[in-house]
């Protein structure tokens, strides 16, 4: 368990863009919705794992409470040990996620409150052998935001894979669990033990309270979330075991009664018959414990003592029963030749009892594993069913009317534009909306196959192409287009690499994709798509790597500005002439920019806003293609980056984006550039939005 250092709490959730190696920002969670959150990983160290299991309580620092509070009873939980980086499981929540269920957990005498207040009570489903990092890391690959750090939230797919991986490990054999003690509980007879709370700021040795191990869930107890077909099986095995024990007692009683009338024989040199080979192999690790044998012998002796008036008391011990030898405590030794055969039969009965117990345990374990998988699938189906029920027939009809109205408006208004995907301050979007600035009217048009942000979009031959991007955790290489007239989606060949924050431009009947990057690197590569050929073709790379550049086409020439090269934000400009298939430099801008916008108005290129490596900027520069020089014009009213900008009706509209403040606020304002000056409009229909694409129709 450890605290994660970060900046002040954000007023709104902002997606991790640009990556943390481009801007200093803290990433603490995946921010999965309640429907998408299927499991949570809690943390511990060698010093705190005993207390976690003894208390049946997991905890995390308070910063993790936004997703811990989404934990519900029955949710699968895992325990990660920071000391050896092993993953333990499988546990499940016995309560909802709460703050300070136990304010004294993981504290010492000098601390009043728990350092890990985001807590949940737990119980053990089945304790499997722990996983090493090489086993679970491929499943959590999308959760790793640093080499040794990952997000603790798991979606349904990851949860199912983790459960299957634990099942393949095999059940852990646990003889007993440690008891945790607390100096403050001495009045009740509890002892004291010290531990170190993992990753605590003080790292001090502290005392923790004892919690009885009797409260722990037995490894063979069925999970509390439901009863399955294992109950009749367990009952049948218990009846069988008791029946076999009764037969064993009767046989031993018969032997001892016969002993009084039989002659004495010395069996000291006679070895018992060997155990069956298959039973030996089957029970290399499965044995009857000493207390079980002692209990069985004690019960038999008591019954015989009551029947024989105490003359044959305590005639046999656990060692005698297993080894096939009989105690000679009274100097009496049965000399009957049948006695040795009966002892051999007793040994065989014990082995059969052991075999039936092992088979019972195997069946129970198999049923528990099947139930866990089935439960995860059932929960997923319930979630889907709930979402479907929430969408009423009236809402469906209204959505169809809105789409129809949107299509009608797009055909009647040449000044309409499309807003594709993005982030609204609380969630990633899959929506494509039609927006008419002149009437401040926005209507939903359709939805993409999945949520996208930081993608590139463009209008080409009457279709809206959407390239690459991310959903906040994974990067895409997919390309799809939407035909506005036919209302039909088309899938195109994937890009050569998964990436986002790229730039896409259509020139001379072809689509060019430049730059971009992912969590690991920035790219200088350029790809070309000819829809007639239907494949992506690599062309000459740019002179610089550029993450989050901005690009546009003027008179068949491709212009690319700014971006991040992995070390710094750029102010350089490059142009590409498809006829020469080569790149050359132009005059640089006066300001370094990334995640900015470029718009073509009256055959001039406007570079608007962006991030200069320290802050969002409000400056605007204009490139005159004929002279190849930049000039500064009036700045915007607000600093912003990751905004959507488009030129329609002889005006430039800049919509939304992210501005400079402590919370990196998502903007809902719209600014308009007309007659060489900027005006903050009162347009409200779009609302808060950033990391999206704005496309003119």
XYZ file of C-alpha atoms in Angstrom:
697
model
C 0.000 0.000 0.000
C 1.410 3.357 -0.852
C 0.529 6.975 -1.387
C 0.898 8.449 -4.803
C 2.189 11.985 -4.924
C 0.474 14.409 -7.249
C -0.669 17.976 -7.733
C -3.710 19.583 -6.182
C -7.008 17.824 -6.698
C -8.643 18.736 -10.010
C -12.078 20.238 -10.082
C -12.808 18.218 -13.187
C -11.372 15.007 -14.535
C -9.077 15.729 -17.484
C -7.739 12.900 -19.654
C -3.974 12.292 -19.557
C -2.990 14.411 -22.525
C -0.340 15.089 -23.543
C 1.499 12.100 -22.002
C 3.274 12.692 -18.713
C 6.579 12.877 -20.533
C 5.315 15.953 -22.357
C 3.559 17.856 -19.562
C 3.979 17.474 -15.812
C 0.656 15.998 -14.737
C -0.231 13.202 -12.274
C -2.198 10.177 -13.382
C -3.785 8.321 -10.451
C -6.654 6.336 -11.942
C -8.285 5.057 -15.115
C -11.566 6.716 -14.091
C -13.641 3.730 -15.216
C -17.391 4.120 -14.907
C -19.333 2.041 -12.399
C -20.550 -0.211 -15.220
C -17.016 -0.784 -16.578
C -15.336 -1.350 -13.178
C -15.225 -5.125 -12.525
C -12.360 -5.498 -10.024
C -9.895 -3.447 -7.935
C -6.291 -4.151 -6.957
C -5.359 -3.169 -3.394
C -1.793 -2.964 -2.094
C 0.315 -4.246 0.785
C 3.916 -5.038 1.764
C 5.605 -7.896 3.600
C 4.873 -5.950 6.811
C 1.180 -5.228 6.201
C -0.141 -8.336 4.409
C -0.668 -10.191 7.700
C -2.795 -7.365 9.063
C -4.799 -7.113 5.824
C -5.708 -10.821 5.994
C -6.227 -10.944 9.766
C -8.505 -7.904 9.786
C -10.195 -9.047 6.572
C -9.780 -5.410 5.504
C -8.063 -3.815 2.512
C -7.185 -0.140 2.264
C -5.637 2.511 0.013
C -4.704 6.197 0.489
C -7.575 8.699 0.401
C -6.661 9.820 -3.145
C -7.929 6.452 -4.429
C -11.391 6.799 -2.858
C -13.116 8.033 -6.087
C -12.982 4.481 -7.430
C -12.835 2.556 -4.129
C -16.290 3.942 -3.337
C -17.570 2.121 -6.467
C -16.695 -1.260 -4.931
C -19.804 -3.311 -4.164
C -20.251 -6.549 -2.165
C -19.213 -9.527 -4.229
C -16.794 -7.615 -6.508
C -13.562 -9.477 -7.216
C -10.489 -8.025 -5.451
C -6.762 -8.698 -5.734
C -3.894 -7.868 -3.354
C -0.573 -6.621 -4.761
C 2.557 -6.977 -2.580
C 4.900 -4.034 -3.268
C 7.802 -5.852 -1.562
C 8.081 -8.785 -3.997
C 5.609 -7.494 -6.658
C 3.483 -10.626 -6.397
C -0.289 -10.593 -6.948
C -2.469 -12.488 -4.444
C -6.033 -13.678 -4.988
C -8.840 -14.337 -5.223
C -10.718 -12.126 -2.730
C -14.119 -10.474 -2.900
C -15.664 -7.428 -1.297
C -17.822 -8.065 1.775
C -18.934 -4.433 1.945
C -19.089 -1.325 -0.177
C -16.004 0.879 -0.456
C -16.061 3.390 2.416
C -13.889 5.894 4.227
C -12.420 4.868 7.602
C -14.230 1.587 8.241
C -11.502 1.072 10.856
C -9.704 4.284 11.798
C -7.021 2.346 13.723
C -6.002 0.040 10.867
C -2.284 0.104 10.015
C -1.490 2.687 12.722
C 0.931 2.831 15.647
C 0.575 4.204 19.143
C 1.656 7.610 17.879
C -0.946 7.837 15.096
C -4.633 8.566 15.547
C -6.014 7.851 12.090
C -5.358 5.191 9.469
C -3.011 6.308 6.639
C -5.128 4.212 4.264
C -8.732 5.366 4.831
C -10.205 4.202 1.477
C -11.237 0.812 2.831
C -13.395 -2.235 2.091
C -14.107 -5.358 4.107
C -13.175 -8.564 2.286
C -13.538 -12.297 2.335
C -11.582 -15.018 0.591
C -13.168 -16.730 -2.391
C -10.317 -19.165 -2.985
C -6.681 -18.631 -2.049
C -4.518 -19.469 -5.044
C -0.772 -19.493 -5.486
C 0.379 -15.852 -6.018
C 1.269 -14.576 -9.487
C 4.630 -13.065 -10.365
C 4.747 -9.887 -12.443
C 5.700 -11.649 -15.685
C 2.408 -13.578 -15.454
C -0.048 -10.753 -14.835
C 1.729 -7.877 -16.601
C 0.432 -8.809 -20.116
C -3.144 -8.644 -18.791
C -2.528 -5.252 -17.114
C -0.427 -3.867 -19.990
C -2.873 -1.018 -20.642
C -2.871 -0.114 -16.919
C 0.913 0.512 -16.722
C 1.585 4.259 -16.909
C 5.186 3.837 -15.735
C 7.569 0.904 -15.746
C 6.732 -0.114 -12.178
C 3.387 1.640 -11.662
C -0.062 0.692 -12.883
C -3.656 1.773 -12.345
C -5.622 -0.334 -9.848
C -8.934 -0.515 -11.761
C -9.797 -3.556 -13.930
C -12.475 -3.796 -16.583
C -14.567 -7.003 -17.132
C -12.202 -8.417 -19.759
C -9.113 -7.980 -17.570
C -10.958 -9.397 -14.550
C -11.964 -12.558 -16.403
C -8.389 -13.089 -17.615
C -6.993 -12.589 -14.099
C -9.472 -15.105 -12.642
C -8.563 -17.683 -15.284
C -4.861 -17.101 -14.639
C -5.275 -17.655 -10.893
C -7.283 -20.835 -11.496
C -4.423 -22.187 -13.583
C -2.051 -21.562 -10.649
C -3.734 -24.034 -8.327
C -5.103 -23.637 -4.807
C -2.657 -22.521 -2.098
C -2.346 -24.965 0.822
C -2.766 -22.836 3.974
C -2.326 -24.553 7.345
C -3.091 -21.439 9.380
C -3.134 -17.679 9.106
C -1.155 -15.350 11.407
C -2.773 -13.475 14.242
C -2.335 -9.712 14.477
C -1.943 -8.046 17.854
C -2.268 -4.581 19.320
C -0.807 -3.078 22.485
C -4.033 -1.226 23.029
C -5.976 -4.520 23.309
C -3.958 -6.049 26.197
C -6.944 -5.712 28.483
C -8.722 -8.411 26.473
C -5.776 -10.752 26.601
C -4.358 -10.023 23.144
C -0.623 -9.926 22.532
C 1.423 -7.377 20.629
C 3.209 -7.537 17.277
C 4.997 -4.879 15.266
C 4.936 -4.208 11.542
C 5.875 -1.610 8.943
C 3.148 -0.020 6.852
C 4.309 -0.171 3.255
C 5.295 3.105 1.584
C 4.276 5.166 4.602
C 5.994 8.463 4.958
C 7.468 7.646 8.346
C 8.296 4.025 7.667
C 8.088 3.510 11.433
C 7.601 0.264 13.302
C 4.071 0.214 14.703
C 1.766 -2.098 16.638
C -1.435 -3.491 15.147
C -4.445 -5.167 16.840
C -5.128 -8.907 16.922
C -8.057 -10.236 14.929
C -9.071 -13.882 15.462
C -8.324 -16.187 12.576
C -11.658 -17.921 13.152
C -13.309 -15.082 11.257
C -11.410 -15.956 8.094
C -13.316 -17.739 5.362
C -12.312 -21.384 4.963
C -10.556 -22.178 1.675
C -13.310 -24.714 1.023
C -16.251 -22.493 1.923
C -18.419 -21.595 -1.051
C -18.426 -17.843 -1.859
C -21.080 -15.793 -0.112
C -22.456 -14.490 -3.386
C -24.484 -17.601 -4.130
C -25.102 -21.271 -3.579
C -24.218 -23.683 -6.323
C -24.478 -27.375 -7.057
C -21.556 -28.070 -4.730
C -23.836 -28.202 -1.649
C -25.417 -31.632 -2.352
C -21.972 -32.916 -3.369
C -20.408 -31.781 -0.073
C -23.267 -33.263 1.924
C -22.933 -36.579 0.157
C -19.162 -36.712 0.779
C -19.607 -35.871 4.449
C -22.185 -38.629 4.846
C -19.848 -41.037 3.063
C -16.923 -40.038 5.313
C -19.004 -40.498 8.472
C -20.287 -43.849 7.248
C -16.730 -45.048 6.554
C -15.616 -43.886 10.013
C -18.483 -45.828 11.603
C -17.462 -48.991 9.748
C -13.860 -48.421 10.897
C -14.963 -48.206 14.545
C -16.997 -51.390 14.244
C -14.055 -53.266 12.729
C -11.630 -52.077 15.442
C -14.141 -52.979 18.180
C -14.523 -56.461 16.725
C -10.752 -56.897 16.635
C -10.318 -55.889 20.280
C -13.109 -58.182 21.470
C -11.508 -61.076 19.626
C -8.117 -60.216 21.142
C -9.154 -61.423 24.618
C -9.874 -64.943 23.394
C -6.995 -65.241 20.928
C -3.459 -66.429 21.487
C -0.583 -63.951 21.604
C 1.541 -63.521 18.462
C 4.634 -61.322 18.046
C 4.195 -59.054 15.030
C 7.341 -57.036 15.647
C 9.084 -58.473 12.596
C 6.073 -58.427 10.302
C 5.830 -55.459 7.961
C 2.422 -54.156 6.965
C 1.432 -54.578 3.307
C 2.611 -51.738 1.056
C 0.293 -48.902 0.201
C -1.162 -48.934 -3.329
C 1.108 -47.038 -5.724
C -1.722 -44.999 -7.183
C -2.809 -43.856 -3.726
C 0.770 -42.835 -2.872
C 1.089 -40.757 -6.021
C -2.315 -39.255 -5.540
C -1.619 -38.143 -1.982
C 1.880 -36.824 -2.032
C 0.531 -33.584 -0.634
C -2.898 -34.670 0.729
C -2.637 -36.328 4.193
C -4.871 -36.729 7.221
C -3.694 -34.235 9.831
C -2.492 -35.366 13.278
C -5.444 -33.854 15.063
C -7.889 -35.736 12.804
C -6.161 -39.062 13.547
C -5.972 -38.321 17.274
C -9.633 -37.341 17.349
C -10.655 -40.541 15.571
C -8.586 -42.772 17.920
C -9.827 -40.923 20.980
C -13.431 -41.482 19.965
C -12.847 -45.198 19.342
C -11.013 -45.659 22.656
C -13.777 -43.952 24.605
C -16.405 -46.210 23.093
C -14.363 -49.356 23.738
C -13.636 -48.271 27.314
C -17.321 -47.822 28.004
C -18.120 -51.221 26.500
C -15.298 -53.218 28.213
C -15.374 -51.614 31.641
C -12.118 -49.737 31.160
C -9.988 -52.854 30.687
C -9.100 -52.079 27.082
C -8.684 -48.294 27.383
C -6.509 -46.338 24.956
C -5.356 -49.484 23.196
C -4.252 -47.779 19.995
C -2.563 -44.485 19.005
C -2.519 -42.501 15.744
C 0.985 -43.802 14.963
C -0.150 -47.387 15.531
C -3.071 -46.888 13.172
C -0.981 -45.465 10.336
C 2.076 -47.740 10.741
C 0.062 -50.957 11.167
C 1.567 -51.727 14.599
C -0.332 -52.354 17.858
C 0.641 -50.970 21.264
C 1.947 -53.608 23.730
C 1.236 -51.476 26.837
C -0.212 -54.316 28.982
C 2.199 -56.988 27.776
C -0.626 -58.548 25.792
C -0.072 -59.382 22.128
C -2.668 -61.039 19.983
C -1.257 -64.118 18.297
C -4.131 -64.619 15.897
C -3.034 -64.836 12.282
C -6.169 -62.942 11.263
C -5.235 -59.878 13.298
C -2.539 -58.754 10.876
C -4.964 -59.023 7.939
C -7.504 -56.915 9.797
C -4.890 -54.232 10.496
C -4.056 -54.201 6.787
C -7.743 -53.761 6.043
C -7.858 -50.854 8.475
C -4.973 -49.190 6.648
C -6.796 -49.727 3.357
C -9.954 -48.158 4.833
C -7.943 -45.104 5.900
C -6.469 -44.741 2.424
C -9.939 -45.018 0.892
C -11.155 -42.301 3.241
C -8.225 -40.138 2.210
C -8.998 -40.803 -1.464
C -12.653 -39.876 -1.072
C -11.674 -36.672 0.770
C -9.218 -35.685 -1.950
C -11.760 -36.317 -4.696
C -14.316 -34.283 -2.750
C -11.905 -31.365 -2.416
C -11.065 -31.500 -6.116
C -14.737 -31.416 -7.085
C -15.435 -28.525 -4.719
C -12.462 -26.561 -6.084
C -13.612 -27.167 -9.657
C -17.146 -26.029 -8.821
C -15.840 -22.899 -7.106
C -13.795 -22.008 -10.173
C -16.774 -22.556 -12.485
C -18.949 -20.428 -10.208
C -16.488 -17.532 -10.194
C -16.322 -17.463 -13.995
C -20.108 -17.804 -14.290
C -20.654 -15.050 -11.744
C -18.452 -12.636 -13.679
C -20.315 -13.428 -16.906
C -23.728 -13.107 -15.231
C -22.783 -9.742 -13.721
C -21.647 -8.504 -17.131
C -24.952 -9.615 -18.695
C -26.901 -7.925 -15.886
C -25.039 -4.676 -16.501
C -25.802 -4.848 -20.213
C -29.454 -5.618 -19.509
C -29.693 -2.693 -17.106
C -28.271 -0.290 -19.670
C -30.713 -1.532 -22.296
C -33.688 -1.119 -19.962
C -32.657 2.439 -19.121
C -33.088 3.417 -22.750
C -36.871 3.672 -23.124
C -38.785 3.466 -26.371
C -39.536 7.174 -26.175
C -35.820 7.968 -25.948
C -35.081 5.772 -28.960
C -37.783 7.489 -30.997
C -36.504 10.898 -29.910
C -32.948 9.961 -30.911
C -34.159 8.861 -34.353
C -35.996 12.163 -34.762
C -32.867 14.075 -33.718
C -30.716 12.204 -36.242
C -33.255 12.866 -38.971
C -33.430 16.552 -38.027
C -29.638 16.770 -37.921
C -29.312 15.261 -41.401
C -31.908 17.683 -42.715
C -30.135 20.681 -41.230
C -26.737 19.560 -42.543
C -28.149 19.463 -46.068
C -29.862 22.856 -45.740
C -27.050 24.812 -44.066
C -23.659 25.075 -45.695
C -22.299 26.735 -42.570
C -22.774 23.624 -40.424
C -19.793 21.832 -38.945
C -19.238 18.477 -37.218
C -17.757 17.887 -33.758
C -16.117 14.446 -33.496
C -15.474 12.613 -30.188
C -13.454 14.288 -27.422
C -13.864 14.783 -23.670
C -16.624 16.774 -21.897
C -14.984 17.149 -18.487
C -16.277 13.855 -17.089
C -16.245 11.204 -19.832
C -14.789 10.331 -23.226
C -17.191 10.662 -26.127
C -18.081 8.497 -29.118
C -20.604 11.009 -30.474
C -20.491 12.917 -33.755
C -22.612 16.068 -33.444
C -23.802 18.547 -36.055
C -23.437 22.196 -35.000
C -24.824 25.329 -36.656
C -23.086 28.397 -35.135
C -25.418 30.918 -36.753
C -28.353 29.483 -34.757
C -26.363 27.983 -31.849
C -28.057 24.656 -32.613
C -26.385 21.299 -31.965
C -27.951 17.920 -32.751
C -26.514 14.382 -32.470
C -25.701 12.896 -35.861
C -24.354 9.391 -35.084
C -21.873 7.541 -32.878
C -18.489 6.053 -33.691
C -17.716 2.370 -33.144
C -15.990 3.273 -29.870
C -15.009 6.316 -27.810
C -12.168 8.391 -29.256
C -10.194 11.411 -28.185
C -7.064 13.030 -29.670
C -7.982 11.572 -33.082
C -7.739 13.332 -36.453
C -10.843 13.909 -38.580
C -11.363 15.327 -42.072
C -14.035 15.704 -44.762
C -13.075 13.816 -47.933
C -15.367 13.066 -50.901
C -18.535 13.541 -48.821
C -17.365 11.232 -46.024
C -15.993 12.016 -42.565
C -12.745 10.074 -41.973
C -11.638 9.411 -38.374
C -8.035 8.283 -37.854
C -6.228 6.893 -34.772
C -6.716 8.435 -31.329
C -7.154 6.988 -27.839
C -9.842 6.142 -25.289
C -7.716 7.361 -22.379
C -5.927 4.036 -21.845
C -5.357 2.441 -25.282
C -4.125 3.912 -28.562
C -5.825 3.115 -31.881
C -4.582 2.457 -35.399
C -8.107 2.047 -36.783
C -9.580 4.163 -39.589
C -13.297 4.484 -40.329
C -15.464 6.822 -42.385
C -19.105 7.894 -42.243
C -21.058 8.668 -45.423
C -23.387 11.580 -44.654
C -25.705 10.880 -47.579
C -26.076 7.117 -47.073
C -25.711 7.213 -43.279
C -23.305 4.279 -43.554
C -20.002 3.430 -41.835
C -17.010 2.006 -43.740
C -13.876 0.437 -42.240
C -10.544 1.198 -43.939
C -7.117 -0.448 -43.577
C -5.403 0.355 -40.277
C -2.525 2.801 -39.916
C 0.984 1.377 -39.769
C 1.222 2.254 -36.035
C -1.135 2.868 -33.121
C -1.061 6.590 -32.338
C -2.995 9.695 -31.381
C -2.505 13.482 -31.513
C -1.723 13.114 -35.210
C -2.706 15.403 -38.109
C -4.680 14.369 -41.199
C -5.071 16.393 -44.423
C -6.615 15.624 -47.841
C -4.630 16.826 -50.892
C -5.107 15.996 -54.578
C -7.540 13.121 -53.941
C -5.373 11.473 -51.283
C -5.237 11.506 -47.472
C -1.951 12.309 -45.705
C -1.385 11.448 -42.014
C 1.626 13.082 -40.333
C 3.313 12.778 -36.933
C 1.532 11.820 -33.724
C 2.680 9.509 -30.972
C 1.743 7.272 -28.094
C 2.812 6.791 -24.509
C 6.252 5.561 -25.604
C 7.459 7.719 -28.498
C 6.835 10.553 -30.985
C 6.730 9.968 -34.746
C 8.024 11.761 -37.829
C 6.495 9.209 -40.237
C 4.060 10.210 -42.971
C 1.464 7.828 -44.446
C -0.686 8.223 -47.553
C -4.063 6.603 -48.284
C -5.383 6.381 -51.834
C -9.035 5.240 -51.484
C -8.871 3.764 -54.988
C -6.026 1.459 -53.910
C -7.295 0.903 -50.362
C -3.989 0.731 -48.490
C -1.625 2.999 -46.543
C 1.677 3.802 -48.267
C 4.697 5.225 -46.381
C 6.148 8.406 -47.906
C 9.178 10.506 -46.994
C 9.270 11.322 -43.259
C 9.261 14.881 -41.899
C 12.456 16.623 -40.820
C 11.327 16.540 -37.144
C 9.372 14.202 -34.905
C 6.085 15.915 -34.080
C 3.555 14.877 -31.419
C 0.352 16.991 -31.441
C 1.238 19.066 -34.552
C -1.284 20.953 -36.685
C -1.480 20.679 -40.481
C -3.458 21.990 -43.450
C -3.358 21.984 -47.244
C -3.206 25.068 -49.479
C -3.103 24.821 -53.296
C -1.932 21.193 -53.233
C 0.886 21.823 -50.700
C 0.947 20.248 -47.216
C 1.869 22.596 -44.327
C 2.837 21.171 -40.879
C 3.472 23.390 -37.829
C 4.676 22.970 -34.234
C 4.325 19.853 -32.087
C 6.528 18.068 -29.546
C 9.666 16.138 -30.610
C 10.214 14.232 -27.352
C 12.465 16.919 -25.858
C 10.821 20.268 -26.488
C 7.879 21.985 -28.159
C 8.628 23.259 -31.659
C 7.944 26.499 -33.505
C 9.266 25.282 -36.862
C 7.222 24.883 -40.047
C 7.681 22.280 -42.803
C 5.983 21.971 -46.187
C 5.633 18.935 -48.466
C 5.088 19.126 -52.235
C 3.693 15.764 -53.473
C 5.106 16.475 -56.943
C 8.662 16.678 -55.586
C 8.066 14.165 -52.730
C 10.346 16.152 -50.428
C 10.155 18.307 -47.292
C 11.649 21.757 -46.800
C 11.670 24.303 -43.997
C 9.876 27.638 -43.898
C 10.277 30.529 -41.493
C 9.493 29.475 -37.911
C 6.648 30.858 -35.841
C 7.455 33.295 -33.050
C 5.934 30.989 -30.387
C 6.479 27.308 -29.659
C 3.198 25.442 -30.010
C 1.732 21.962 -29.582
C -1.907 20.792 -29.331
C -2.805 23.994 -31.227
C -5.102 24.500 -34.240
C -4.504 25.666 -37.809
C -7.229 27.018 -40.082
C -7.119 28.184 -43.715
C -9.008 31.433 -44.365
C -8.632 33.428 -47.602
C -5.640 31.185 -48.590
C -3.755 32.158 -45.436
C -2.770 29.779 -42.616
C -3.789 30.756 -39.051
C -1.950 29.084 -36.108
C -4.156 29.462 -33.027
C -3.405 28.942 -29.307
C -1.760 25.741 -28.035
C 0.782 24.764 -25.374
C 4.338 26.210 -25.394
C 5.880 23.782 -22.881
C 4.999 25.912 -19.852
C 1.432 27.090 -20.327
C -1.475 27.403 -22.733
C -1.149 30.476 -24.964
C -3.686 32.827 -26.533
C -1.517 34.206 -29.339
C -2.403 33.859 -33.041
C -0.022 33.969 -36.033
C -0.738 34.070 -39.777
C 1.407 32.537 -42.557
C 1.387 34.124 -46.025
C 2.193 31.161 -48.361
C 3.461 33.390 -51.194
C 6.161 34.963 -49.016
C 6.643 32.099 -46.565
C 6.663 34.477 -43.570
C 4.643 34.655 -40.356
C 3.038 37.719 -38.764
C 1.334 38.149 -35.390
C -2.312 39.226 -35.240
C -4.713 40.022 -32.401
C -4.689 37.256 -29.724
C -7.756 35.418 -28.460
C -9.494 36.526 -25.281
C -8.623 33.256 -23.487
C -5.581 30.989 -23.527
C -6.543 27.559 -24.801
C -5.239 24.339 -26.358
C -6.839 21.055 -27.492
C -9.660 23.189 -28.929
C -11.631 22.706 -32.139
C -11.185 25.373 -34.828
C -12.870 25.672 -38.220
C -13.514 28.350 -40.854
C -17.120 28.672 -42.098
C -18.917 31.587 -43.705
C -15.782 33.747 -43.823
C -15.293 33.458 -40.046
C -13.064 31.389 -37.750
C -14.748 29.688 -34.805
C -12.600 28.359 -31.915
C -14.639 26.040 -29.682
C -13.888 24.732 -26.176
C -10.451 23.402 -25.258
C -8.388 23.487 -22.059
C -7.220 26.714 -20.392
C -4.622 27.732 -17.792
C -5.668 27.367 -14.153
C -4.986 25.067 -11.242
C -7.592 22.565 -12.423
C -6.836 22.757 -16.188
C -10.468 23.717 -16.744
C -12.364 22.434 -19.774
C -13.843 25.453 -21.561
C -17.372 25.853 -22.890
C -16.819 29.262 -24.519
C -16.694 29.951 -28.270
C -14.639 32.761 -29.819
C -15.173 34.116 -33.324
C -12.571 35.863 -35.542
C -14.056 38.324 -38.033
C -12.797 41.598 -39.512
C -9.351 41.033 -37.959
C -10.564 40.897 -34.358
C -11.714 38.278 -31.857
C -15.113 38.315 -30.140
C -16.257 36.066 -27.282
C -19.706 34.864 -28.368
C -22.654 33.874 -26.194
C -23.002 30.489 -27.945
C -23.874 27.820 -25.346
C -25.129 24.738 -27.226
C -21.798 22.893 -27.418
C -20.955 23.067 -23.709
C -17.649 21.854 -22.288
C -15.519 19.918 -24.787
C -11.833 19.353 -25.552
C -9.524 16.904 -27.392
C -12.010 16.708 -30.293
C -11.982 17.460 -34.022
C -14.045 20.162 -35.731
C -14.765 19.513 -39.426
C -16.418 21.920 -41.875
C -19.014 20.463 -44.256
